[in-house]
Amino acid sequence: MIDRNPHFAKEACKNAIGFNSIIAKNKVVELIKGEYPEGKVDFFPNTSDIIYLRNPYVENMYISLNSYFEYIKKARVAELIDIANCLGAKYVKIVYKEEVKRFVRTAYGNDDTDSTGKAKNIGKQKVNVSVSSLKEIEVAAESTFPGHNNPVRPNLTYFKGDLDVEQFIDHQFGSNPTTGKSFIFKYHQGNDLSLDAAAGIDAVLGKLKIKASASVRSEVENENRLYLSYEIKF
């Protein structure tokens, strides 16, 4: 988001609302504040920031880089709560969990035997084995509701296309709906920023000499380790 038209002296650019630029080998759209059509593009939380990222789930919405990751997290949690409400749940709990890897050195024997069954070579080998576990890091939401027996199919935005969530909703509208369900799924989805895209944004920030508290790539790496635990009771 830029304050003024840098090409105002050029007749062809006199009434431009923005420009396509290449910064650090990345395509960037530069919009001039106050010149773009209001009402057609939404900026969150306002237009006072410099860098905005496209919301991959909502058309024509852009989120300030400073708010982007937290906004998406809160929107996902809010949608999971809305799903519970629409389906008539009485209780819902949403927990963020982080994948933790540790390396364990394991020793094992390697026995070779001859035709008589006698061991002819006994050796010991050590290998490093990666073991993963999930650690609870934050209870994002825990709510109770009166519950109801008239389920309404929720409108999905942030979980549209998520197989676990959509199959669960379909099951609740079947002949034998569940009275409770718990499942865990990866937080980072296909529509979210990739590591390559995040590295490109970091390159743009560096070229523009814009300092950030953390790199965009590190934020995406953190997301790749996150899981959501979803517990719902009817």
JSON list of C-alpha atoms in Angstrom, two decimals:
[
{"chain": "A", "resi": 1, "resn": "MET", "atom": "CA", "xyz": [0.00, 0.00, 0.00]},
{"chain": "A", "resi": 2, "resn": "ILE", "atom": "CA", "xyz": [1.60, 3.28, -1.12]},
{"chain": "A", "resi": 3, "resn": "ASP", "atom": "CA", "xyz": [0.66, 6.86, -0.23]},
{"chain": "A", "resi": 4, "resn": "ARG", "atom": "CA", "xyz": [1.08, 8.47, -3.64]},
{"chain": "A", "resi": 5, "resn": "ASN", "atom": "CA", "xyz": [1.41, 7.73, -7.33]},
{"chain": "A", "resi": 6, "resn": "PRO", "atom": "CA", "xyz": [5.14, 7.46, -8.07]},
{"chain": "A", "resi": 7, "resn": "HIS", "atom": "CA", "xyz": [4.48, 7.90, -11.81]},
{"chain": "A", "resi": 8, "resn": "PHE", "atom": "CA", "xyz": [2.13, 10.91, -11.61]},
{"chain": "A", "resi": 9, "resn": "ALA", "atom": "CA", "xyz": [4.14, 12.80, -14.23]},
{"chain": "A", "resi": 10, "resn": "LYS", "atom": "CA", "xyz": [3.42, 10.17, -16.87]},
{"chain": "A", "resi": 11, "resn": "GLU", "atom": "CA", "xyz": [0.19, 10.78, -18.75]},
{"chain": "A", "resi": 12, "resn": "ALA", "atom": "CA", "xyz": [-0.57, 7.06, -19.08]},
{"chain": "A", "resi": 13, "resn": "CYS", "atom": "CA", "xyz": [-0.35, 6.63, -15.30]},
{"chain": "A", "resi": 14, "resn": "LYS", "atom": "CA", "xyz": [-2.24, 9.77, -14.25]},
{"chain": "A", "resi": 15, "resn": "ASN", "atom": "CA", "xyz": [-5.44, 8.02, -13.00]},
{"chain": "A", "resi": 16, "resn": "ALA", "atom": "CA", "xyz": [-3.89, 4.68, -12.07]},
{"chain": "A", "resi": 17, "resn": "ILE", "atom": "CA", "xyz": [-5.10, 2.98, -8.89]},
{"chain": "A", "resi": 18, "resn": "GLY", "atom": "CA", "xyz": [-1.95, 0.88, -8.60]},
{"chain": "A", "resi": 19, "resn": "PHE", "atom": "CA", "xyz": [0.91, -0.86, -10.33]},
{"chain": "A", "resi": 20, "resn": "ASN", "atom": "CA", "xyz": [2.35, -4.32, -10.80]},
{"chain": "A", "resi": 21, "resn": "SER", "atom": "CA", "xyz": [5.96, -4.34, -9.66]},
{"chain": "A", "resi": 22, "resn": "ILE", "atom": "CA", "xyz": [8.76, -6.88, -9.44]},
{"chain": "A", "resi": 23, "resn": "ILE", "atom": "CA", "xyz": [10.56, -6.66, -6.10]},
{"chain": "A", "resi": 24, "resn": "ALA", "atom": "CA", "xyz": [13.31, -9.15, -5.24]},
{"chain": "A", "resi": 25, "resn": "LYS", "atom": "CA", "xyz": [12.11, -11.29, -8.19]},
{"chain": "A", "resi": 26, "resn": "ASN", "atom": "CA", "xyz": [8.57, -11.43, -6.73]},
{"chain": "A", "resi": 27, "resn": "LYS", "atom": "CA", "xyz": [5.42, -9.96, -8.26]},
{"chain": "A", "resi": 28, "resn": "VAL", "atom": "CA", "xyz": [3.91, -7.30, -5.99]},
{"chain": "A", "resi": 29, "resn": "VAL", "atom": "CA", "xyz": [0.76, -5.23, -6.47]},
{"chain": "A", "resi": 30, "resn": "GLU", "atom": "CA", "xyz": [1.19, -1.65, -5.26]},
{"chain": "A", "resi": 31, "resn": "LEU", "atom": "CA", "xyz": [-2.11, 0.09, -4.56]},
{"chain": "A", "resi": 32, "resn": "ILE", "atom": "CA", "xyz": [-2.39, 3.83, -4.04]},
{"chain": "A", "resi": 33, "resn": "LYS", "atom": "CA", "xyz": [-4.32, 4.70, -0.89]},
{"chain": "A", "resi": 34, "resn": "GLY", "atom": "CA", "xyz": [-7.69, 6.27, -1.65]},
{"chain": "A", "resi": 35, "resn": "GLU", "atom": "CA", "xyz": [-7.54, 5.49, -5.38]},
{"chain": "A", "resi": 36, "resn": "TYR", "atom": "CA", "xyz": [-8.80, 1.91, -5.53]},
{"chain": "A", "resi": 37, "resn": "PRO", "atom": "CA", "xyz": [-12.61, 1.29, -5.70]},
{"chain": "A", "resi": 38, "resn": "GLU", "atom": "CA", "xyz": [-13.91, 1.13, -2.11]},
{"chain": "A", "resi": 39, "resn": "GLY", "atom": "CA", "xyz": [-16.26, -1.72, -1.31]},
{"chain": "A", "resi": 40, "resn": "LYS", "atom": "CA", "xyz": [-14.72, -4.08, -3.86]},
{"chain": "A", "resi": 41, "resn": "VAL", "atom": "CA", "xyz": [-11.63, -4.92, -1.85]},
{"chain": "A", "resi": 42, "resn": "ASP", "atom": "CA", "xyz": [-11.51, -5.38, 1.93]},
{"chain": "A", "resi": 43, "resn": "PHE", "atom": "CA", "xyz": [-8.41, -4.66, 3.98]},
{"chain": "A", "resi": 44, "resn": "PHE", "atom": "CA", "xyz": [-8.04, -5.90, 7.54]},
{"chain": "A", "resi": 45, "resn": "PRO", "atom": "CA", "xyz": [-7.85, -4.27, 10.01]},
{"chain": "A", "resi": 46, "resn": "ASN", "atom": "CA", "xyz": [-7.56, -1.01, 8.01]},
{"chain": "A", "resi": 47, "resn": "THR", "atom": "CA", "xyz": [-5.45, 0.58, 5.28]},
{"chain": "A", "resi": 48, "resn": "SER", "atom": "CA", "xyz": [-2.79, 2.12, 7.51]},
{"chain": "A", "resi": 49, "resn": "ASP", "atom": "CA", "xyz": [-0.22, -0.67, 7.09]},
{"chain": "A", "resi": 50, "resn": "ILE", "atom": "CA", "xyz": [2.21, -1.20, 4.23]},
{"chain": "A", "resi": 51, "resn": "ILE", "atom": "CA", "xyz": [2.22, -4.93, 3.43]},
{"chain": "A", "resi": 52, "resn": "TYR", "atom": "CA", "xyz": [-0.93, -7.02, 2.98]},
{"chain": "A", "resi": 53, "resn": "LEU", "atom": "CA", "xyz": [-1.35, -10.68, 2.10]},
{"chain": "A", "resi": 54, "resn": "ARG", "atom": "CA", "xyz": [-4.30, -12.10, 0.22]},
{"chain": "A", "resi": 55, "resn": "ASN", "atom": "CA", "xyz": [-6.69, -14.13, 2.36]},
{"chain": "A", "resi": 56, "resn": "PRO", "atom": "CA", "xyz": [-6.57, -17.50, 0.56]},
{"chain": "A", "resi": 57, "resn": "TYR", "atom": "CA", "xyz": [-10.07, -18.38, 1.81]},
{"chain": "A", "resi": 58, "resn": "VAL", "atom": "CA", "xyz": [-12.02, -15.15, 1.23]},
{"chain": "A", "resi": 59, "resn": "GLU", "atom": "CA", "xyz": [-12.17, -13.51, -2.18]},
{"chain": "A", "resi": 60, "resn": "ASN", "atom": "CA", "xyz": [-11.02, -9.88, -2.47]},
{"chain": "A", "resi": 61, "resn": "MET", "atom": "CA", "xyz": [-9.84, -9.72, 1.13]},
{"chain": "A", "resi": 62, "resn": "TYR", "atom": "CA", "xyz": [-6.34, -8.71, 2.16]},
{"chain": "A", "resi": 63, "resn": "ILE", "atom": "CA", "xyz": [-4.92, -8.95, 5.66]},
{"chain": "A", "resi": 64, "resn": "SER", "atom": "CA", "xyz": [-2.12, -6.87, 7.08]},
{"chain": "A", "resi": 65, "resn": "LEU", "atom": "CA", "xyz": [1.05, -8.92, 7.42]},
{"chain": "A", "resi": 66, "resn": "ASN", "atom": "CA", "xyz": [1.17, -7.91, 11.09]},
{"chain": "A", "resi": 67, "resn": "SER", "atom": "CA", "xyz": [-2.24, -9.54, 11.65]},
{"chain": "A", "resi": 68, "resn": "TYR", "atom": "CA", "xyz": [-2.25, -12.29, 9.03]},
{"chain": "A", "resi": 69, "resn": "PHE", "atom": "CA", "xyz": [-1.32, -15.44, 10.97]},
{"chain": "A", "resi": 70, "resn": "GLU", "atom": "CA", "xyz": [-3.30, -14.56, 14.09]},
{"chain": "A", "resi": 71, "resn": "TYR", "atom": "CA", "xyz": [-6.36, -13.63, 12.01]},
{"chain": "A", "resi": 72, "resn": "ILE", "atom": "CA", "xyz": [-6.39, -16.97, 10.19]},
{"chain": "A", "resi": 73, "resn": "LYS", "atom": "CA", "xyz": [-5.96, -18.87, 13.48]},
{"chain": "A", "resi": 74, "resn": "LYS", "atom": "CA", "xyz": [-8.89, -17.06, 15.12]},
{"chain": "A", "resi": 75, "resn": "ALA", "atom": "CA", "xyz": [-11.06, -17.48, 12.02]},
{"chain": "A", "resi": 76, "resn": "ARG", "atom": "CA", "xyz": [-10.45, -21.24, 12.00]},
{"chain": "A", "resi": 77, "resn": "VAL", "atom": "CA", "xyz": [-11.35, -21.58, 15.67]},
{"chain": "A", "resi": 78, "resn": "ALA", "atom": "CA", "xyz": [-14.48, -19.46, 15.21]},
{"chain": "A", "resi": 79, "resn": "GLU", "atom": "CA", "xyz": [-15.60, -21.66, 12.32]},
{"chain": "A", "resi": 80, "resn": "LEU", "atom": "CA", "xyz": [-15.11, -24.85, 14.35]},
{"chain": "A", "resi": 81, "resn": "ILE", "atom": "CA", "xyz": [-17.24, -23.36, 17.13]},
{"chain": "A", "resi": 82, "resn": "ASP", "atom": "CA", "xyz": [-19.90, -22.37, 14.58]},
{"chain": "A", "resi": 83, "resn": "ILE", "atom": "CA", "xyz": [-19.91, -25.94, 13.21]},
{"chain": "A", "resi": 84, "resn": "ALA", "atom": "CA", "xyz": [-20.58, -27.26, 16.71]},
{"chain": "A", "resi": 85, "resn": "ASN", "atom": "CA", "xyz": [-23.37, -24.74, 17.24]},
{"chain": "A", "resi": 86, "resn": "CYS", "atom": "CA", "xyz": [-25.03, -25.49, 13.90]},
{"chain": "A", "resi": 87, "resn": "LEU", "atom": "CA", "xyz": [-24.96, -29.24, 14.51]},
{"chain": "A", "resi": 88, "resn": "GLY", "atom": "CA", "xyz": [-26.55, -28.91, 17.96]},
{"chain": "A", "resi": 89, "resn": "ALA", "atom": "CA", "xyz": [-23.54, -29.75, 20.12]},
{"chain": "A", "resi": 90, "resn": "LYS", "atom": "CA", "xyz": [-23.55, -29.28, 23.89]},
{"chain": "A", "resi": 91, "resn": "TYR", "atom": "CA", "xyz": [-19.78, -29.09, 24.32]},
{"chain": "A", "resi": 92, "resn": "VAL", "atom": "CA", "xyz": [-16.76, -28.30, 22.19]},
{"chain": "A", "resi": 93, "resn": "LYS", "atom": "CA", "xyz": [-13.06, -28.06, 22.96]},
{"chain": "A", "resi": 94, "resn": "ILE", "atom": "CA", "xyz": [-10.36, -26.98, 20.53]},
{"chain": "A", "resi": 95, "resn": "VAL", "atom": "CA", "xyz": [-6.70, -27.41, 21.41]},
{"chain": "A", "resi": 96, "resn": "TYR", "atom": "CA", "xyz": [-3.53, -26.47, 19.55]},
{"chain": "A", "resi": 97, "resn": "LYS", "atom": "CA", "xyz": [-0.90, -29.16, 19.62]},
{"chain": "A", "resi": 98, "resn": "GLU", "atom": "CA", "xyz": [2.66, -29.02, 18.36]},
{"chain": "A", "resi": 99, "resn": "GLU", "atom": "CA", "xyz": [4.65, -31.83, 16.82]},
{"chain": "A", "resi": 100, "resn": "VAL", "atom": "CA", "xyz": [7.80, -32.46, 18.82]},
{"chain": "A", "resi": 101, "resn": "LYS", "atom": "CA", "xyz": [10.57, -34.63, 17.39]},
{"chain": "A", "resi": 102, "resn": "ARG", "atom": "CA", "xyz": [13.35, -36.23, 19.37]},
{"chain": "A", "resi": 103, "resn": "PHE", "atom": "CA", "xyz": [16.11, -38.54, 18.25]},
{"chain": "A", "resi": 104, "resn": "VAL", "atom": "CA", "xyz": [16.73, -41.80, 20.08]},
{"chain": "A", "resi": 105, "resn": "ARG", "atom": "CA", "xyz": [19.88, -43.89, 19.65]},
{"chain": "A", "resi": 106, "resn": "THR", "atom": "CA", "xyz": [18.99, -47.56, 19.48]},
{"chain": "A", "resi": 107, "resn": "ALA", "atom": "CA", "xyz": [21.39, -50.52, 19.60]},
{"chain": "A", "resi": 108, "resn": "TYR", "atom": "CA", "xyz": [20.46, -53.90, 18.14]},
{"chain": "A", "resi": 109, "resn": "GLY", "atom": "CA", "xyz": [22.16, -57.19, 17.33]},
{"chain": "A", "resi": 110, "resn": "ASN", "atom": "CA", "xyz": [22.74, -58.58, 13.86]},
{"chain": "A", "resi": 111, "resn": "ASP", "atom": "CA", "xyz": [23.13, -62.37, 13.84]},
{"chain": "A", "resi": 112, "resn": "ASP", "atom": "CA", "xyz": [24.11, -64.45, 10.81]},
{"chain": "A", "resi": 113, "resn": "THR", "atom": "CA", "xyz": [23.90, -68.22, 11.10]},
{"chain": "A", "resi": 114, "resn": "ASP", "atom": "CA", "xyz": [25.33, -71.06, 9.06]},
{"chain": "A", "resi": 115, "resn": "SER", "atom": "CA", "xyz": [23.44, -74.10, 7.79]},
{"chain": "A", "resi": 116, "resn": "THR", "atom": "CA", "xyz": [23.63, -75.77, 11.21]},
{"chain": "A", "resi": 117, "resn": "GLY", "atom": "CA", "xyz": [22.05, -72.81, 12.94]},
{"chain": "A", "resi": 118, "resn": "LYS", "atom": "CA", "xyz": [25.25, -71.78, 14.70]},
{"chain": "A", "resi": 119, "resn": "ALA", "atom": "CA", "xyz": [26.00, -68.09, 14.83]},
{"chain": "A", "resi": 120, "resn": "LYS", "atom": "CA", "xyz": [28.99, -67.21, 12.70]},
{"chain": "A", "resi": 121, "resn": "ASN", "atom": "CA", "xyz": [28.87, -63.42, 13.08]},
{"chain": "A", "resi": 122, "resn": "ILE", "atom": "CA", "xyz": [27.40, -61.35, 15.85]},
{"chain": "A", "resi": 123, "resn": "GLY", "atom": "CA", "xyz": [27.58, -57.58, 15.66]},
{"chain": "A", "resi": 124, "resn": "LYS", "atom": "CA", "xyz": [26.07, -54.55, 17.31]},
{"chain": "A", "resi": 125, "resn": "GLN", "atom": "CA", "xyz": [24.79, -51.56, 15.38]},
{"chain": "A", "resi": 126, "resn": "LYS", "atom": "CA", "xyz": [23.51, -48.19, 16.56]},
{"chain": "A", "resi": 127, "resn": "VAL", "atom": "CA", "xyz": [20.98, -46.09, 14.69]},
{"chain": "A", "resi": 128, "resn": "ASN", "atom": "CA", "xyz": [19.34, -42.73, 15.35]},
{"chain": "A", "resi": 129, "resn": "VAL", "atom": "CA", "xyz": [15.56, -42.99, 15.21]},
{"chain": "A", "resi": 130, "resn": "SER", "atom": "CA", "xyz": [13.29, -39.95, 14.98]},
{"chain": "A", "resi": 131, "resn": "VAL", "atom": "CA", "xyz": [10.29, -40.20, 17.31]},
{"chain": "A", "resi": 132, "resn": "SER", "atom": "CA", "xyz": [7.40, -37.73, 17.03]},
{"chain": "A", "resi": 133, "resn": "SER", "atom": "CA", "xyz": [4.81, -36.80, 19.62]},
{"chain": "A", "resi": 134, "resn": "LEU", "atom": "CA", "xyz": [2.21, -34.07, 20.04]},
{"chain": "A", "resi": 135, "resn": "LYS", "atom": "CA", "xyz": [2.47, -31.58, 22.87]},
{"chain": "A", "resi": 136, "resn": "GLU", "atom": "CA", "xyz": [-0.50, -29.46, 23.96]},
{"chain": "A", "resi": 137, "resn": "ILE", "atom": "CA", "xyz": [0.44, -25.80, 23.74]},
{"chain": "A", "resi": 138, "resn": "GLU", "atom": "CA", "xyz": [-2.84, -23.87, 23.95]},
{"chain": "A", "resi": 139, "resn": "VAL", "atom": "CA", "xyz": [-6.54, -24.40, 24.58]},
{"chain": "A", "resi": 140, "resn": "ALA", "atom": "CA", "xyz": [-7.95, -22.23, 21.82]},
{"chain": "A", "resi": 141, "resn": "ALA", "atom": "CA", "xyz": [-11.58, -22.56, 22.92]},
{"chain": "A", "resi": 142, "resn": "GLU", "atom": "CA", "xyz": [-13.79, -24.54, 25.28]},
{"chain": "A", "resi": 143, "resn": "SER", "atom": "CA", "xyz": [-17.52, -23.87, 25.27]},
{"chain": "A", "resi": 144, "resn": "THR", "atom": "CA", "xyz": [-20.81, -25.39, 26.38]},
{"chain": "A", "resi": 145, "resn": "PHE", "atom": "CA", "xyz": [-24.16, -24.88, 24.62]},
{"chain": "A", "resi": 146, "resn": "PRO", "atom": "CA", "xyz": [-27.80, -25.75, 25.38]},
{"chain": "A", "resi": 147, "resn": "GLY", "atom": "CA", "xyz": [-27.76, -28.10, 22.39]},
{"chain": "A", "resi": 148, "resn": "HIS", "atom": "CA", "xyz": [-30.62, -28.77, 19.97]},
{"chain": "A", "resi": 149, "resn": "ASN", "atom": "CA", "xyz": [-32.04, -31.50, 17.74]},
{"chain": "A", "resi": 150, "resn": "ASN", "atom": "CA", "xyz": [-32.44, -29.41, 14.59]},
{"chain": "A", "resi": 151, "resn": "PRO", "atom": "CA", "xyz": [-29.01, -29.46, 12.93]},
{"chain": "A", "resi": 152, "resn": "VAL", "atom": "CA", "xyz": [-28.28, -26.88, 10.27]},
{"chain": "A", "resi": 153, "resn": "ARG", "atom": "CA", "xyz": [-25.58, -27.52, 7.69]},
{"chain": "A", "resi": 154, "resn": "PRO", "atom": "CA", "xyz": [-22.84, -24.94, 8.37]},
{"chain": "A", "resi": 155, "resn": "ASN", "atom": "CA", "xyz": [-21.35, -22.77, 5.67]},
{"chain": "A", "resi": 156, "resn": "LEU", "atom": "CA", "xyz": [-17.67, -23.59, 5.48]},
{"chain": "A", "resi": 157, "resn": "THR", "atom": "CA", "xyz": [-14.96, -21.13, 4.56]},
{"chain": "A", "resi": 158, "resn": "TYR", "atom": "CA", "xyz": [-11.74, -22.09, 6.31]},
{"chain": "A", "resi": 159, "resn": "PHE", "atom": "CA", "xyz": [-12.51, -25.83, 6.38]},
{"chain": "A", "resi": 160, "resn": "LYS", "atom": "CA", "xyz": [-14.13, -26.11, 2.98]},
{"chain": "A", "resi": 161, "resn": "GLY", "atom": "CA", "xyz": [-12.59, -29.12, 1.29]},
{"chain": "A", "resi": 162, "resn": "ASP", "atom": "CA", "xyz": [-11.20, -30.55, 4.54]},
{"chain": "A", "resi": 163, "resn": "LEU", "atom": "CA", "xyz": [-12.09, -34.25, 4.28]},
{"chain": "A", "resi": 164, "resn": "ASP", "atom": "CA", "xyz": [-12.25, -34.92, 8.05]},
{"chain": "A", "resi": 165, "resn": "VAL", "atom": "CA", "xyz": [-14.54, -31.99, 8.78]},
{"chain": "A", "resi": 166, "resn": "GLU", "atom": "CA", "xyz": [-16.82, -32.46, 5.77]},
{"chain": "A", "resi": 167, "resn": "GLN", "atom": "CA", "xyz": [-17.23, -36.21, 6.37]},
{"chain": "A", "resi": 168, "resn": "PHE", "atom": "CA", "xyz": [-18.04, -35.55, 10.03]},
{"chain": "A", "resi": 169, "resn": "ILE", "atom": "CA", "xyz": [-20.72, -33.01, 9.07]},
{"chain": "A", "resi": 170, "resn": "ASP", "atom": "CA", "xyz": [-22.21, -35.40, 6.48]},
{"chain": "A", "resi": 171, "resn": "HIS", "atom": "CA", "xyz": [-22.29, -38.15, 9.10]},
{"chain": "A", "resi": 172, "resn": "GLN", "atom": "CA", "xyz": [-24.31, -35.95, 11.47]},
{"chain": "A", "resi": 173, "resn": "PHE", "atom": "CA", "xyz": [-27.00, -35.60, 8.82]},
{"chain": "A", "resi": 174, "resn": "GLY", "atom": "CA", "xyz": [-27.15, -39.35, 8.26]},
{"chain": "A", "resi": 175, "resn": "SER", "atom": "CA", "xyz": [-29.37, -41.95, 9.91]},
{"chain": "A", "resi": 176, "resn": "ASN", "atom": "CA", "xyz": [-27.01, -42.66, 12.81]},
{"chain": "A", "resi": 177, "resn": "PRO", "atom": "CA", "xyz": [-25.38, -39.40, 14.00]},
{"chain": "A", "resi": 178, "resn": "THR", "atom": "CA", "xyz": [-22.68, -39.67, 16.64]},
{"chain": "A", "resi": 179, "resn": "THR", "atom": "CA", "xyz": [-23.10, -38.41, 20.21]},
{"chain": "A", "resi": 180, "resn": "GLY", "atom": "CA", "xyz": [-19.47, -37.38, 20.41]},
{"chain": "A", "resi": 181, "resn": "LYS", "atom": "CA", "xyz": [-16.36, -37.14, 18.31]},
{"chain": "A", "resi": 182, "resn": "SER", "atom": "CA", "xyz": [-12.67, -36.40, 18.82]},
{"chain": "A", "resi": 183, "resn": "PHE", "atom": "CA", "xyz": [-10.15, -36.08, 16.06]},
{"chain": "A", "resi": 184, "resn": "ILE", "atom": "CA", "xyz": [-6.85, -34.39, 15.29]},
{"chain": "A", "resi": 185, "resn": "PHE", "atom": "CA", "xyz": [-5.87, -32.85, 11.98]},
{"chain": "A", "resi": 186, "resn": "LYS", "atom": "CA", "xyz": [-2.98, -30.77, 10.67]},
{"chain": "A", "resi": 187, "resn": "TYR", "atom": "CA", "xyz": [-3.40, -27.05, 11.03]},
{"chain": "A", "resi": 188, "resn": "HIS", "atom": "CA", "xyz": [-1.58, -26.07, 7.85]},
{"chain": "A", "resi": 189, "resn": "GLN", "atom": "CA", "xyz": [-3.69, -26.68, 4.75]},
{"chain": "A", "resi": 190, "resn": "GLY", "atom": "CA", "xyz": [-3.09, -26.66, 1.03]},
{"chain": "A", "resi": 191, "resn": "ASN", "atom": "CA", "xyz": [-4.38, -23.13, 0.54]},
{"chain": "A", "resi": 192, "resn": "ASP", "atom": "CA", "xyz": [-2.07, -21.67, 3.18]},
{"chain": "A", "resi": 193, "resn": "LEU", "atom": "CA", "xyz": [1.24, -19.97, 2.46]},
{"chain": "A", "resi": 194, "resn": "SER", "atom": "CA", "xyz": [3.91, -22.35, 1.25]},
{"chain": "A", "resi": 195, "resn": "LEU", "atom": "CA", "xyz": [7.49, -22.14, 2.46]},
{"chain": "A", "resi": 196, "resn": "ASP", "atom": "CA", "xyz": [8.58, -20.90, -0.98]},
{"chain": "A", "resi": 197, "resn": "ALA", "atom": "CA", "xyz": [5.95, -18.14, -0.98]},
{"chain": "A", "resi": 198, "resn": "ALA", "atom": "CA", "xyz": [6.94, -17.16, 2.56]},
{"chain": "A", "resi": 199, "resn": "ALA", "atom": "CA", "xyz": [10.61, -16.94, 1.55]},
{"chain": "A", "resi": 200, "resn": "GLY", "atom": "CA", "xyz": [9.58, -14.68, -1.34]},
{"chain": "A", "resi": 201, "resn": "ILE", "atom": "CA", "xyz": [7.72, -12.36, 1.01]},
{"chain": "A", "resi": 202, "resn": "ASP", "atom": "CA", "xyz": [10.77, -12.21, 3.29]},
{"chain": "A", "resi": 203, "resn": "ALA", "atom": "CA", "xyz": [12.86, -11.24, 0.27]},
{"chain": "A", "resi": 204, "resn": "VAL", "atom": "CA", "xyz": [10.43, -8.41, -0.57]},
{"chain": "A", "resi": 205, "resn": "LEU", "atom": "CA", "xyz": [10.53, -7.15, 3.03]},
{"chain": "A", "resi": 206, "resn": "GLY", "atom": "CA", "xyz": [14.32, -7.20, 2.95]},
{"chain": "A", "resi": 207, "resn": "LYS", "atom": "CA", "xyz": [14.43, -5.27, -0.33]},
{"chain": "A", "resi": 208, "resn": "LEU", "atom": "CA", "xyz": [12.03, -2.65, 1.05]},
{"chain": "A", "resi": 209, "resn": "LYS", "atom": "CA", "xyz": [14.00, -2.52, 4.32]},
{"chain": "A", "resi": 210, "resn": "ILE", "atom": "CA", "xyz": [10.91, -3.38, 6.36]},
{"chain": "A", "resi": 211, "resn": "LYS", "atom": "CA", "xyz": [11.76, -4.99, 9.67]},
{"chain": "A", "resi": 212, "resn": "ALA", "atom": "CA", "xyz": [9.55, -7.70, 11.18]},
{"chain": "A", "resi": 213, "resn": "SER", "atom": "CA", "xyz": [9.58, -9.34, 14.60]},
{"chain": "A", "resi": 214, "resn": "ALA", "atom": "CA", "xyz": [9.83, -12.76, 12.91]},
{"chain": "A", "resi": 215, "resn": "SER", "atom": "CA", "xyz": [10.35, -13.95, 9.37]},
{"chain": "A", "resi": 216, "resn": "VAL", "atom": "CA", "xyz": [7.32, -15.08, 7.39]},
{"chain": "A", "resi": 217, "resn": "ARG", "atom": "CA", "xyz": [9.09, -18.35, 6.61]},
{"chain": "A", "resi": 218, "resn": "SER", "atom": "CA", "xyz": [9.57, -19.08, 10.33]},
{"chain": "A", "resi": 219, "resn": "GLU", "atom": "CA", "xyz": [5.85, -18.46, 10.90]},
{"chain": "A", "resi": 220, "resn": "VAL", "atom": "CA", "xyz": [4.96, -20.98, 8.18]},
{"chain": "A", "resi": 221, "resn": "GLU", "atom": "CA", "xyz": [7.45, -23.46, 9.63]},
{"chain": "A", "resi": 222, "resn": "ASN", "atom": "CA", "xyz": [5.71, -23.09, 13.00]},
{"chain": "A", "resi": 223, "resn": "GLU", "atom": "CA", "xyz": [2.34, -23.71, 11.34]},
{"chain": "A", "resi": 224, "resn": "ASN", "atom": "CA", "xyz": [3.67, -26.87, 9.72]},
{"chain": "A", "resi": 225, "resn": "ARG", "atom": "CA", "xyz": [4.26, -28.29, 13.20]},
{"chain": "A", "resi": 226, "resn": "LEU", "atom": "CA", "xyz": [0.78, -27.40, 14.46]},
{"chain": "A", "resi": 227, "resn": "TYR", "atom": "CA", "xyz": [-2.22, -29.70, 14.83]},
{"chain": "A", "resi": 228, "resn": "LEU", "atom": "CA", "xyz": [-5.77, -28.99, 15.92]},
{"chain": "A", "resi": 229, "resn": "SER", "atom": "CA", "xyz": [-7.52, -31.28, 18.37]},
{"chain": "A", "resi": 230, "resn": "TYR", "atom": "CA", "xyz": [-11.31, -31.08, 18.04]},
{"chain": "A", "resi": 231, "resn": "GLU", "atom": "CA", "xyz": [-13.57, -32.62, 20.67]},
{"chain": "A", "resi": 232, "resn": "ILE", "atom": "CA", "xyz": [-17.33, -32.31, 20.34]},
{"chain": "A", "resi": 233, "resn": "LYS", "atom": "CA", "xyz": [-20.22, -33.78, 22.35]},
{"chain": "A", "resi": 234, "resn": "PHE", "atom": "CA", "xyz": [-23.97, -33.77, 21.68]}
]
